Amino acid sequence: MIPAPFDYHAPQTLAEAVALLAQHRDEAKVLSGGQSLLPLLKLRLGAAAHLIDIGRIPDLEYIREEGGQLRIGGRTRESALERSELIHRRYPLLADAAAVIADPLVRNLATVGGNLAHGDPANDHPAAMLALRAEVVATGPSGTRTIAIDDFFQGLFQTALAADEILTEIRIPAPAARTAGAYLKLERKVGDFATAAAAVQLTLGGSGAVEKAGIALTNAGPTPVRASDAESFLTGEKPTAERIAEAAKRAAAAANPTADRRGSVEYKREMARVLTTRALQRAIDRAGKAEER
Ligand SMILES: Cc1cc2nc3c(=O)[nH]c(=O)nc-3n(C[C@H](O)[C@H](O)[C@H](O)COP(=O)(O)OP(=O)(O)OC[C@H]3O[C@@H](n4cnc5c(N)ncnc54)[C@H](O)[C@@H]3O)c2cc1C
């Protein structure tokens, strides 16, 4: 319950934080909300000789639309997403996801950037961001670069971030007309990680056919899973009950979960199917009601 000793750094600027990371590289860890990192250190499942706390760096907490994108600062807290009128009105998938992450105490500290940078496929934002076709902005010693979300999750707890990079922003395409999403999660109790969860973002065309589809699953493999086959199966077609059912079957077939105390592989796959069906229905319903934007 007591972590191994570490040096604590509290840089006041992004440049200072990046310089510290570049200096200590693999010996250092970024500390953001601490909601995943601190339990790991306390349980000695991980160790870091240097913790670089990014909490005092200005301008890393914001939610705004700019340049045809939603931009979320890397240190934006879950509670800010949960309370944001913009998120509720324009990005219901994110509002759904933020509301089922952990509990209010954790959400007051945990950050969206930390949720992604941790690289845990059980976290809820990774699949949500896959469905939303987000991009991640990383800042390092040579400036910033943008990473497509499909290239970001590289393995269990492994991301495309280099040791000296900080996740500074998440960018999500602003929704076209008749676009909406939904996130549905099965958890054993409030605050638990997902037994299974499905993220869906859809655009409906004028004829009612699906113009674009983003579908992804949480806790369904070593990385979050994009259900590409289900996405292509829906695209260009009217989302009839039969088509939704088949798309959900295809999404579940992409899941490769492991058995644990939350359930067997078969149970989790079946829950992925059921939740994808319901998330598709909810997203279609919401997209149909979304105003012209
Ligand atoms: C009781 C409990 C229940 C939970 N339930 C859920 C749940 O249901 N769903 C869910 O999704 N999560 C859950 N979590 C996990 C937690 O909410 C997320 O992992 C959290 O959002 C991580 O963000 P953080 O800011 O606390 O990151 P930290 O704990 O500070 O950091 C996590 C990791 O990411 C790195 N990191 C953090 N920020 C950055 C950055 N900006 N740039 C580069 N690297 C960075 C750190 O170095 C560390 O390796 C739970 C946690 C607790 C304690």
XYZ file of C-alpha atoms and ligand atoms in Angstrom:
346
model
C 0.000 0.000 0.000
C 3.035 2.305 0.146
C 4.664 3.117 -3.185
C 8.384 2.814 -3.834
C 10.181 6.170 -3.341
C 10.020 8.698 -6.174
C 10.985 12.307 -6.843
C 7.987 14.578 -7.329
C 8.190 17.388 -9.908
C 5.575 20.105 -10.359
C 6.466 21.978 -13.564
C 4.660 25.259 -14.202
C 4.851 25.126 -18.003
C 4.436 22.523 -20.726
C 8.015 23.157 -21.929
C 9.345 22.475 -18.439
C 7.319 19.242 -18.172
C 8.533 17.997 -21.564
C 12.153 18.829 -20.626
C 11.802 16.800 -17.393
C 10.351 13.858 -19.339
C 13.167 14.084 -21.899
C 15.705 14.137 -19.074
C 14.314 11.147 -17.164
C 12.603 9.247 -20.020
C 11.731 5.659 -18.968
C 12.338 6.486 -15.295
C 9.573 9.111 -15.359
C 5.780 9.048 -15.490
C 3.311 11.836 -16.134
C 0.970 12.293 -13.175
C -2.411 13.714 -14.186
C -5.506 12.879 -12.098
C -3.623 9.955 -10.521
C -6.705 7.716 -10.587
C -4.954 4.882 -12.416
C -1.305 5.677 -11.747
C -1.440 6.075 -7.961
C -3.231 2.743 -7.304
C -0.644 1.004 -9.521
C 2.254 2.587 -7.638
C 0.700 1.860 -4.254
C 0.129 -1.782 -5.147
C 3.671 -1.848 -6.558
C 2.360 -3.122 -9.869
C 4.371 -0.275 -11.366
C 7.161 2.061 -10.294
C 8.613 5.378 -11.451
C 11.649 7.174 -10.050
C 10.192 10.551 -11.141
C 6.577 11.706 -11.202
C 5.945 14.754 -13.382
C 2.691 16.332 -12.162
C 1.068 18.253 -15.031
C -1.674 19.696 -12.800
C -0.130 23.174 -12.521
C 0.345 23.713 -16.240
C -2.145 26.314 -17.495
C -4.482 25.853 -20.482
C -4.746 22.069 -20.526
C -8.370 21.957 -19.345
C -10.978 23.031 -21.914
C -13.865 21.799 -24.063
C -14.555 23.870 -27.169
C -15.413 23.659 -30.835
C -12.879 25.124 -33.208
C -11.960 24.563 -36.860
C -14.742 22.010 -37.420
C -13.618 19.928 -34.453
C -14.392 19.380 -30.808
C -11.172 20.032 -28.887
C -10.708 18.628 -25.407
C -7.644 19.631 -23.398
C -5.579 16.644 -22.256
C -6.112 17.431 -18.562
C -9.874 17.982 -18.825
C -11.634 16.089 -16.073
C -14.445 13.603 -16.561
C -16.695 15.766 -14.361
C -16.233 18.675 -16.816
C -17.448 16.486 -19.698
C -20.341 15.328 -17.583
C -21.435 18.907 -16.860
C -20.813 20.341 -20.332
C -23.925 21.562 -22.161
C -22.002 21.358 -25.471
C -21.154 17.704 -24.866
C -24.742 16.808 -23.971
C -26.186 18.639 -26.964
C -23.710 17.694 -29.691
C -21.762 14.637 -28.472
C -24.194 12.371 -26.568
C -21.815 9.404 -26.944
C -19.269 11.247 -24.791
C -21.915 12.335 -22.292
C -23.055 8.693 -21.961
C -19.476 7.472 -21.475
C -18.442 10.118 -18.938
C -21.484 9.341 -16.790
C -20.538 5.656 -16.379
C -16.825 6.066 -15.670
C -16.073 5.085 -12.095
C -17.953 7.253 -9.578
C -18.306 11.013 -8.957
C -15.249 11.156 -6.664
C -13.003 9.582 -9.291
C -14.557 11.654 -12.087
C -13.649 14.866 -10.240
C -9.967 13.960 -10.576
C -9.597 11.550 -13.515
C -8.795 13.173 -16.850
C -9.782 12.297 -20.408
C -6.127 12.406 -21.513
C -5.118 10.072 -18.679
C -7.937 7.685 -19.558
C -6.486 7.332 -23.078
C -2.768 7.548 -22.234
C -3.122 4.713 -19.728
C -3.831 2.352 -22.659
C -6.210 0.184 -20.639
C -8.777 -1.525 -22.927
C -11.125 -1.685 -19.917
C -11.287 2.115 -19.791
C -14.356 3.627 -21.424
C -12.905 6.491 -23.491
C -10.733 4.407 -25.829
C -13.695 2.712 -27.570
C -15.693 5.966 -27.471
C -12.852 7.787 -29.244
C -12.522 4.982 -31.820
C -16.211 5.282 -32.688
C -15.871 9.082 -32.892
C -12.762 8.819 -35.114
C -10.788 11.092 -32.823
C -7.204 12.263 -33.115
C -4.780 12.682 -30.271
C -2.292 15.553 -30.084
C 1.052 14.729 -28.462
C 3.576 17.383 -27.409
C 7.256 16.472 -27.086
C 10.713 18.058 -27.362
C 10.377 18.603 -31.118
C 6.868 20.106 -30.992
C 3.428 18.592 -31.531
C 2.196 15.748 -33.693
C -1.249 14.355 -34.348
C -1.963 10.647 -34.012
C -5.070 9.037 -35.545
C -6.924 7.084 -32.873
C -6.641 3.876 -34.925
C -2.837 4.115 -34.557
C -2.848 5.136 -30.902
C -3.547 1.902 -28.980
C -0.677 -0.474 -29.688
C -1.091 -3.195 -27.060
C -2.159 -3.803 -23.476
C -1.197 -0.570 -21.629
C 0.825 0.485 -24.676
C 0.154 3.569 -26.744
C 1.890 5.456 -29.536
C 3.025 8.158 -27.057
C 6.820 8.362 -26.730
C 8.364 8.469 -23.241
C 8.953 12.217 -23.584
C 5.519 13.138 -24.952
C 2.459 14.538 -23.195
C -1.049 14.029 -24.517
C -2.186 17.639 -24.762
C -5.421 17.523 -26.775
C -8.090 15.233 -28.198
C -9.792 16.278 -31.449
C -13.114 14.911 -32.633
C -14.808 15.790 -35.941
C -17.783 18.086 -35.320
C -21.016 16.213 -36.112
C -22.656 16.636 -39.515
C -26.450 16.964 -39.696
C -28.372 13.902 -38.465
C -25.361 12.584 -36.550
C -25.478 11.157 -33.032
C -24.028 8.415 -30.896
C -24.550 6.325 -27.797
C -22.436 4.423 -25.268
C -23.876 1.484 -23.377
C -22.013 -0.372 -20.658
C -22.762 -3.413 -18.550
C -21.113 -3.204 -15.125
C -21.522 -5.380 -12.043
C -22.015 -2.329 -9.841
C -21.592 1.425 -10.106
C -17.908 2.278 -10.424
C -16.880 -1.048 -11.928
C -15.030 -1.496 -15.196
C -17.118 -2.830 -18.074
C -18.079 -6.473 -18.392
C -18.788 -5.321 -21.938
C -19.607 -1.965 -23.536
C -20.393 -0.647 -26.997
C -19.765 2.785 -28.524
C -21.653 3.842 -31.647
C -21.561 7.054 -33.701
C -23.800 7.306 -36.792
C -24.702 9.763 -39.522
C -27.998 9.232 -41.340
C -28.439 10.457 -44.927
C -31.547 12.178 -46.312
C -33.052 8.845 -47.385
C -32.644 7.426 -43.883
C -29.721 5.193 -44.889
C -26.570 5.130 -42.755
C -24.005 7.462 -44.311
C -21.217 6.880 -41.775
C -20.834 4.448 -38.900
C -18.326 4.194 -36.069
C -18.638 1.131 -33.802
C -16.186 0.050 -31.100
C -16.075 -2.208 -28.048
C -14.609 -1.836 -24.547
C -12.838 -4.645 -22.678
C -13.085 -6.958 -25.681
C -9.375 -7.636 -26.225
C -5.882 -6.328 -25.371
C -6.748 -3.050 -27.104
C -10.129 -1.407 -27.721
C -11.772 -3.073 -30.716
C -13.053 -1.301 -33.824
C -15.882 -3.375 -35.325
C -14.947 -2.565 -38.941
C -16.995 -5.370 -40.486
C -20.143 -4.174 -38.710
C -19.410 -0.570 -39.753
C -19.134 -1.466 -43.460
C -22.165 -3.743 -43.255
C -24.314 -0.801 -42.115
C -22.868 1.915 -44.329
C -25.029 2.857 -47.301
C -27.955 0.757 -46.046
C -31.232 1.504 -44.265
C -30.847 0.459 -40.603
C -33.703 -2.052 -40.471
C -34.122 -4.294 -37.426
C -32.598 -7.207 -39.380
C -29.597 -5.166 -40.483
C -29.002 -3.873 -36.943
C -29.175 -7.432 -35.599
C -26.660 -8.680 -38.166
C -24.333 -5.694 -37.607
C -24.372 -6.386 -33.854
C -23.538 -10.050 -34.531
C -20.591 -8.952 -36.658
C -19.420 -6.552 -33.932
C -19.545 -9.350 -31.340
C -17.539 -11.583 -33.682
C -14.755 -8.966 -33.588
C -14.593 -9.212 -29.779
C -11.824 -11.298 -28.275
C -12.365 -10.962 -24.522
C -10.739 -13.019 -21.766
C -12.642 -14.901 -19.076
C -12.420 -13.436 -15.578
C -14.666 -12.838 -12.576
C -16.870 -10.633 -14.752
C -17.810 -13.578 -16.943
C -16.849 -16.189 -19.514
C -15.709 -15.406 -23.050
C -19.097 -16.510 -24.436
C -21.033 -14.352 -21.972
C -18.941 -11.261 -22.706
C -19.274 -11.743 -26.463
C -23.028 -12.129 -26.139
C -23.190 -8.979 -23.985
C -21.163 -7.134 -26.647
C -23.808 -8.180 -29.187
C -26.740 -7.094 -27.028
C -25.142 -3.759 -26.108
C -24.184 -3.027 -29.729
C -27.794 -3.682 -30.795
C -29.103 -1.273 -28.172
C -26.428 1.371 -28.805
C -27.222 1.255 -32.535
C -30.932 1.670 -31.852
C -30.309 4.581 -29.498
C -27.865 6.294 -31.872
C -30.305 5.957 -34.796
C -33.112 7.362 -32.696
C -30.968 10.301 -31.573
C -29.583 10.948 -35.075
C -33.110 11.046 -36.465
C -33.987 13.743 -33.930
C -30.721 15.696 -34.251
C -31.422 19.134 -35.713
C -29.808 20.363 -38.889
C -26.504 21.729 -37.698
C -12.252 3.226 -8.232
C -11.916 3.457 -9.672
C -12.841 3.069 -10.647
C -12.560 3.280 -11.997
N -13.514 2.940 -12.928
C -13.301 3.278 -14.215
C -14.297 3.044 -15.192
O -15.401 2.555 -14.902
N -14.027 3.401 -16.477
C -12.855 3.967 -16.847
O -12.677 4.287 -18.011
N -11.879 4.179 -15.941
C -12.079 3.856 -14.654
N -11.093 4.076 -13.730
C -9.757 4.491 -14.214
C -9.565 5.972 -14.310
O -10.788 6.657 -14.336
C -8.892 6.326 -15.596
O -7.841 5.508 -15.970
C -8.455 7.758 -15.458
O -9.277 8.509 -16.293
C -7.030 8.036 -15.717
O -6.857 9.435 -15.774
P -5.932 10.152 -14.721
O -5.903 11.591 -15.101
O -6.319 9.837 -13.346
O -4.519 9.499 -15.110
P -3.263 9.042 -14.194
O -3.710 8.043 -13.237
O -2.655 10.311 -13.646
O -2.360 8.457 -15.319
C -2.670 7.214 -15.934
C -1.539 6.876 -16.932
O -1.560 7.754 -18.042
C -0.362 8.551 -18.106
N -0.819 9.907 -18.401
C -1.841 10.564 -17.788
N -2.069 11.730 -18.389
C -1.171 11.832 -19.397
C -0.933 12.816 -20.394
N -1.672 13.934 -20.482
N 0.066 12.597 -21.271
C 0.822 11.447 -21.201
N 0.619 10.475 -20.293
C -0.364 10.670 -19.405
C 0.299 8.412 -16.751
O 1.706 8.552 -16.830
C -0.119 7.010 -16.346
O 0.710 6.070 -16.969
C -11.327 3.881 -12.376
C -10.400 4.274 -11.396
C -10.698 4.072 -10.056
C -9.696 4.523 -9.029
